[in-house]
Amino acid sequence: MIRNNRLQYSVVNSYNSCVELTWDIIMYENVVSEIAPTGTLRAGINLANIFLVTSKTANGDPDGVSPNIAKAIADKLGVNVTYVPCDTPGQTADVIRDQICDIVLIADEPARTEFIDFTDAYVEIEATYIVPMESTFRTVEDVDRTGVSISVSGTSAYDLYLTRTLRNAELHRAVGLPAAAKLFANENLDALAGLRPALNENLKDLPHCRILNGRYMAVQQAVGTKHGNLATIEFLQDFISQAKESGLILDLLNRHDVNGKLQVAK
């Protein structure tokens, strides 16, 4: 009797495994037909985020947390990956809107959800301000005052957020954070907006400045695909959830020496 029960249990287990495998194959086939019908997944990568793209591979491809996630997604689907490098966050959003790529790894922001479906975030990065040492500002809330000029990297997630939420202060945009830092210094502006780990680096060249405590937002880095890719967004959401739970995201942060600068999103 025990033997028969074990045999029955084994058969049931085998059947369940086959059903799950068949479902995975069907689901992945639907995803591949949506975003990689040629057998290659095109991934838009934001080169401006120096904490998610930290170097290049021997063949010149971008390397870092976000390119590695794109490669892991392609591997899961059993397809190749090709990277679409973008110089700015805005350009990264544009390539998915213009169907130049199939997925993007970029911050989730309401302005982008008009044409992109996002997963939950896989990492988050605090955003705050640098201000002159003699500034009367003590908190991030103090900065939003009439007559205050803020330098910001245009089309970044925090630029979009500040554009949406500031009521009094005025934004002055530059292309990229290094240019925004120069604009802040050269024009004697009141504040420089940016990601905290990047501002820590900028502070080395701005000795008479300080970083405000607190944050006005936490930038939510996620994976996105165009509206209508229903099988794809379900797959991507499941992939990101498992990547966080399994420790893959944390492993990538450690591998690329950005743990502490970035945090695994909850």
Short mmCIF file of C-alpha atoms in Angstrom, two decimals:
data_model
loop_
_atom_site.label_atom_id
_atom_site.label_comp_id
_atom_site.label_asym_id
_atom_site.label_seq_id
_atom_site.Cartn_x
_atom_site.Cartn_y
_atom_site.Cartn_z
CA MET A 1 0.00 0.00 0.00
CA ILE A 2 2.81 2.38 0.93
CA ARG A 3 4.53 1.52 -2.32
CA ASN A 4 1.39 2.27 -4.34
CA ASN A 5 0.89 5.55 -2.51
CA ARG A 6 4.46 6.56 -3.28
CA LEU A 7 3.98 5.66 -6.93
CA GLN A 8 0.73 7.62 -7.06
CA TYR A 9 2.43 10.61 -5.39
CA SER A 10 5.27 10.41 -7.92
CA VAL A 11 2.85 10.31 -10.85
CA VAL A 12 0.87 13.27 -9.51
CA ASN A 13 4.07 15.21 -8.92
CA SER A 14 5.29 14.46 -12.43
CA TYR A 15 1.93 15.49 -13.88
CA ASN A 16 1.96 18.78 -11.94
CA SER A 17 5.51 19.50 -13.05
CA CYS A 18 4.57 18.88 -16.68
CA VAL A 19 1.55 21.16 -16.37
CA GLU A 20 3.70 23.93 -14.85
CA LEU A 21 6.38 23.47 -17.52
CA THR A 22 3.77 23.53 -20.29
CA TRP A 23 2.25 26.72 -18.83
CA ASP A 24 5.69 28.35 -18.62
CA ILE A 25 6.42 27.46 -22.25
CA ILE A 26 3.06 28.84 -23.40
CA MET A 27 3.51 32.01 -21.34
CA TYR A 28 7.06 32.57 -22.57
CA GLU A 29 6.00 31.95 -26.17
CA ASN A 30 3.39 34.68 -25.81
CA VAL A 31 5.99 37.05 -24.37
CA VAL A 32 8.56 36.26 -27.06
CA SER A 33 5.96 36.77 -29.80
CA GLU A 34 5.18 40.21 -28.31
CA ILE A 35 8.66 41.58 -27.75
CA ALA A 36 11.28 39.32 -29.36
CA PRO A 37 9.74 37.62 -32.41
CA THR A 38 13.11 37.71 -34.20
CA GLY A 39 14.83 35.95 -31.29
CA THR A 40 16.50 39.12 -29.99
CA LEU A 41 15.32 41.32 -27.13
CA ARG A 42 16.14 45.03 -27.60
CA ALA A 43 16.74 46.71 -24.24
CA GLY A 44 16.91 50.47 -23.81
CA ILE A 45 19.63 51.42 -21.31
CA ASN A 46 20.00 54.86 -19.67
CA LEU A 47 23.75 55.58 -19.74
CA ALA A 48 23.25 58.76 -17.70
CA ASN A 49 22.65 56.75 -14.53
CA ILE A 50 26.24 56.03 -13.54
CA PHE A 51 25.15 53.76 -10.68
CA LEU A 52 23.16 51.38 -12.88
CA VAL A 53 25.61 51.46 -15.81
CA THR A 54 29.07 51.40 -14.29
CA SER A 55 31.34 50.22 -17.12
CA LYS A 56 31.57 48.53 -20.51
CA THR A 57 32.21 44.92 -21.47
CA ALA A 58 35.15 43.89 -23.62
CA ASN A 59 32.99 44.20 -26.76
CA GLY A 60 31.79 47.70 -25.80
CA ASP A 61 28.34 46.83 -24.48
CA PRO A 62 27.13 48.70 -21.38
CA ASP A 63 27.74 46.82 -18.13
CA GLY A 64 26.20 47.23 -14.72
CA VAL A 65 23.05 46.42 -12.79
CA SER A 66 20.51 47.41 -15.45
CA PRO A 67 22.26 45.78 -18.45
CA ASN A 68 22.71 42.62 -16.38
CA ILE A 69 19.00 42.57 -15.53
CA ALA A 70 18.15 42.93 -19.23
CA LYS A 71 20.47 40.00 -20.01
CA ALA A 72 18.86 37.89 -17.27
CA ILE A 73 15.41 38.63 -18.72
CA ALA A 74 16.56 37.57 -22.19
CA ASP A 75 18.13 34.40 -20.78
CA LYS A 76 14.86 33.54 -19.02
CA LEU A 77 13.02 33.88 -22.32
CA GLY A 78 15.68 31.93 -24.22
CA VAL A 79 16.49 34.79 -26.60
CA ASN A 80 19.49 37.01 -27.34
CA VAL A 81 19.79 40.56 -26.03
CA THR A 82 20.97 43.70 -27.78
CA TYR A 83 21.37 47.00 -25.99
CA VAL A 84 20.02 50.34 -27.18
CA PRO A 85 22.27 52.83 -25.31
CA CYS A 86 20.69 56.21 -24.56
CA ASP A 87 22.50 59.33 -23.38
CA THR A 88 19.62 60.77 -21.33
CA PRO A 89 16.60 59.47 -19.41
CA GLY A 90 14.31 61.27 -21.86
CA GLN A 91 15.92 59.54 -24.81
CA THR A 92 15.53 56.20 -23.01
CA ALA A 93 11.80 56.80 -22.67
CA ASP A 94 11.60 57.89 -26.31
CA VAL A 95 13.06 54.65 -27.69
CA ILE A 96 10.22 52.58 -26.21
CA ARG A 97 7.61 55.09 -27.40
CA ASP A 98 9.12 55.05 -30.89
CA GLN A 99 9.35 51.21 -30.84
CA ILE A 100 13.13 51.26 -31.24
CA CYS A 101 13.41 48.86 -28.30
CA ASP A 102 11.22 46.26 -26.59
CA ILE A 103 11.92 46.95 -22.91
CA VAL A 104 13.50 49.87 -21.05
CA LEU A 105 15.23 50.03 -17.69
CA ILE A 106 14.36 53.47 -16.39
CA ALA A 107 12.66 55.21 -13.47
CA ASP A 108 8.90 54.88 -13.18
CA GLU A 109 7.36 58.36 -13.40
CA PRO A 110 3.71 59.34 -14.10
CA ALA A 111 4.67 61.29 -17.25
CA ARG A 112 6.17 58.11 -18.69
CA THR A 113 3.21 55.88 -17.83
CA GLU A 114 1.27 57.57 -20.62
CA PHE A 115 2.99 55.15 -23.00
CA ILE A 116 4.96 52.71 -20.79
CA ASP A 117 3.73 49.96 -18.46
CA PHE A 118 6.16 49.50 -15.55
CA THR A 119 6.95 46.71 -13.15
CA ASP A 120 7.42 47.40 -9.47
CA ALA A 121 10.79 49.00 -8.76
CA TYR A 122 13.85 46.80 -8.39
CA VAL A 123 16.02 49.50 -6.78
CA GLU A 124 15.40 52.96 -5.38
CA ILE A 125 17.69 55.97 -5.09
CA GLU A 126 17.17 58.99 -2.83
CA ALA A 127 17.03 62.42 -4.43
CA THR A 128 17.86 65.63 -2.56
CA TYR A 129 19.65 68.98 -2.99
CA ILE A 130 23.09 70.52 -2.69
CA VAL A 131 22.98 74.11 -1.42
CA PRO A 132 25.66 76.71 -0.59
CA MET A 133 27.08 76.40 2.92
CA GLU A 134 25.62 79.79 3.91
CA SER A 135 22.13 78.94 2.64
CA THR A 136 19.28 79.28 5.12
CA PHE A 137 17.74 76.05 3.78
CA ARG A 138 17.76 73.24 6.33
CA THR A 139 15.24 70.81 4.85
CA VAL A 140 14.23 69.88 1.31
CA GLU A 141 10.85 71.52 1.94
CA ASP A 142 12.59 74.87 2.52
CA VAL A 143 13.78 75.00 -1.10
CA ASP A 144 10.38 75.51 -2.71
CA ARG A 145 10.20 79.28 -2.27
CA THR A 146 9.53 82.17 -4.61
CA GLY A 147 12.73 83.45 -6.21
CA VAL A 148 14.68 80.22 -5.65
CA SER A 149 16.56 78.84 -8.68
CA ILE A 150 17.29 75.10 -8.87
CA SER A 151 19.68 73.46 -11.33
CA VAL A 152 18.52 70.04 -12.55
CA SER A 153 19.38 67.40 -15.13
CA GLY A 154 16.63 67.72 -17.73
CA THR A 155 14.25 64.78 -18.39
CA SER A 156 15.54 62.90 -15.33
CA ALA A 157 12.94 61.27 -13.08
CA TYR A 158 13.57 63.88 -10.40
CA ASP A 159 13.20 66.69 -12.97
CA LEU A 160 9.79 65.27 -13.93
CA TYR A 161 8.87 64.96 -10.26
CA LEU A 162 9.96 68.51 -9.38
CA THR A 163 8.22 69.88 -12.47
CA ARG A 164 5.04 68.26 -11.22
CA THR A 165 5.31 69.17 -7.54
CA LEU A 166 7.18 72.48 -7.09
CA ARG A 167 4.87 75.43 -6.51
CA ASN A 168 7.26 78.39 -6.22
CA ALA A 169 10.89 77.61 -7.08
CA GLU A 170 12.14 77.75 -10.68
CA LEU A 171 13.99 74.92 -12.44
CA HIS A 172 17.01 75.55 -14.69
CA ARG A 173 17.75 72.51 -16.85
CA ALA A 174 21.02 71.15 -18.22
CA VAL A 175 21.85 67.96 -20.13
CA GLY A 176 23.07 65.53 -17.48
CA LEU A 177 24.05 65.99 -13.84
CA PRO A 178 27.67 67.09 -14.53
CA ALA A 179 26.35 69.94 -16.68
CA ALA A 180 23.72 70.74 -14.06
CA ALA A 181 26.46 70.94 -11.41
CA LYS A 182 28.43 73.38 -13.60
CA LEU A 183 25.30 75.46 -14.15
CA PHE A 184 24.70 75.57 -10.40
CA ALA A 185 28.27 76.71 -9.70
CA ASN A 186 28.73 79.11 -12.63
CA GLU A 187 25.38 80.84 -12.26
CA ASN A 188 25.42 80.90 -8.45
CA LEU A 189 22.04 79.19 -8.28
CA ASP A 190 20.34 78.40 -4.98
CA ALA A 191 20.24 74.60 -5.20
CA LEU A 192 21.36 71.63 -7.26
CA ALA A 193 18.88 68.75 -7.51
CA GLY A 194 20.14 65.20 -7.97
CA LEU A 195 20.52 61.66 -6.71
CA ARG A 196 22.15 61.56 -3.30
CA PRO A 197 25.06 59.25 -4.27
CA ALA A 198 25.86 61.42 -7.29
CA LEU A 199 25.61 64.61 -5.22
CA ASN A 200 28.10 63.11 -2.79
CA GLU A 201 30.55 62.94 -5.71
CA ASN A 202 29.67 66.48 -6.87
CA LEU A 203 30.37 67.79 -3.39
CA LYS A 204 34.09 67.05 -3.86
CA ASP A 205 34.20 69.84 -6.45
CA LEU A 206 31.90 72.13 -4.47
CA PRO A 207 33.77 72.59 -1.18
CA HIS A 208 31.65 75.49 0.03
CA CYS A 209 28.40 73.56 -0.27
CA ARG A 210 26.48 70.93 1.68
CA ILE A 211 23.81 68.30 1.06
CA LEU A 212 20.42 68.69 2.68
CA ASN A 213 19.18 65.91 4.93
CA GLY A 214 16.03 64.09 3.90
CA ARG A 215 14.70 63.60 0.39
CA TYR A 216 12.02 65.00 -1.84
CA MET A 217 11.58 61.63 -3.57
CA ALA A 218 13.01 58.14 -3.94
CA VAL A 219 13.58 57.43 -7.63
CA GLN A 220 12.00 54.07 -8.46
CA GLN A 221 14.04 52.22 -11.07
CA ALA A 222 11.91 49.67 -12.91
CA VAL A 223 11.52 47.72 -16.15
CA GLY A 224 8.99 48.94 -18.70
CA THR A 225 7.40 47.91 -21.96
CA LYS A 226 4.92 49.61 -24.27
CA HIS A 227 1.20 49.66 -23.52
CA GLY A 228 -0.61 46.59 -24.80
CA ASN A 229 2.12 44.03 -24.13
CA LEU A 230 -0.08 42.22 -21.61
CA ALA A 231 1.81 38.92 -21.48
CA THR A 232 5.11 40.81 -21.29
CA ILE A 233 4.28 43.06 -18.34
CA GLU A 234 2.93 40.08 -16.38
CA PHE A 235 6.13 38.17 -17.09
CA LEU A 236 8.36 41.15 -16.24
CA GLN A 237 6.53 41.82 -12.98
CA ASP A 238 6.96 38.19 -11.94
CA PHE A 239 10.63 38.26 -12.97
CA ILE A 240 11.39 41.38 -10.92
CA SER A 241 9.53 40.04 -7.87
CA GLN A 242 11.54 36.81 -8.01
CA ALA A 243 14.79 38.69 -8.65
CA LYS A 244 14.30 40.68 -5.45
CA GLU A 245 13.19 37.70 -3.37
CA SER A 246 15.98 35.41 -4.60
CA GLY A 247 18.72 37.94 -3.86
CA LEU A 248 19.66 38.46 -7.53
CA ILE A 249 19.26 42.25 -7.32
CA LEU A 250 21.34 42.45 -4.14
CA ASP A 251 24.01 40.25 -5.75
CA LEU A 252 24.17 42.64 -8.72
CA LEU A 253 24.49 45.67 -6.43
CA ASN A 254 27.41 43.98 -4.67
CA ARG A 255 29.01 42.80 -7.92
CA HIS A 256 29.07 46.32 -9.33
CA ASP A 257 30.03 47.95 -6.01
CA VAL A 258 26.92 50.13 -5.72
CA ASN A 259 25.33 48.59 -2.63
CA GLY A 260 24.79 51.42 -0.17
CA LYS A 261 24.43 53.92 -3.00
CA LEU A 262 21.34 52.08 -4.24
CA GLN A 263 18.84 50.11 -2.19
CA VAL A 264 16.83 47.07 -3.22
CA ALA A 265 13.26 48.32 -3.51
CA LYS A 266 10.68 46.82 -1.17
#
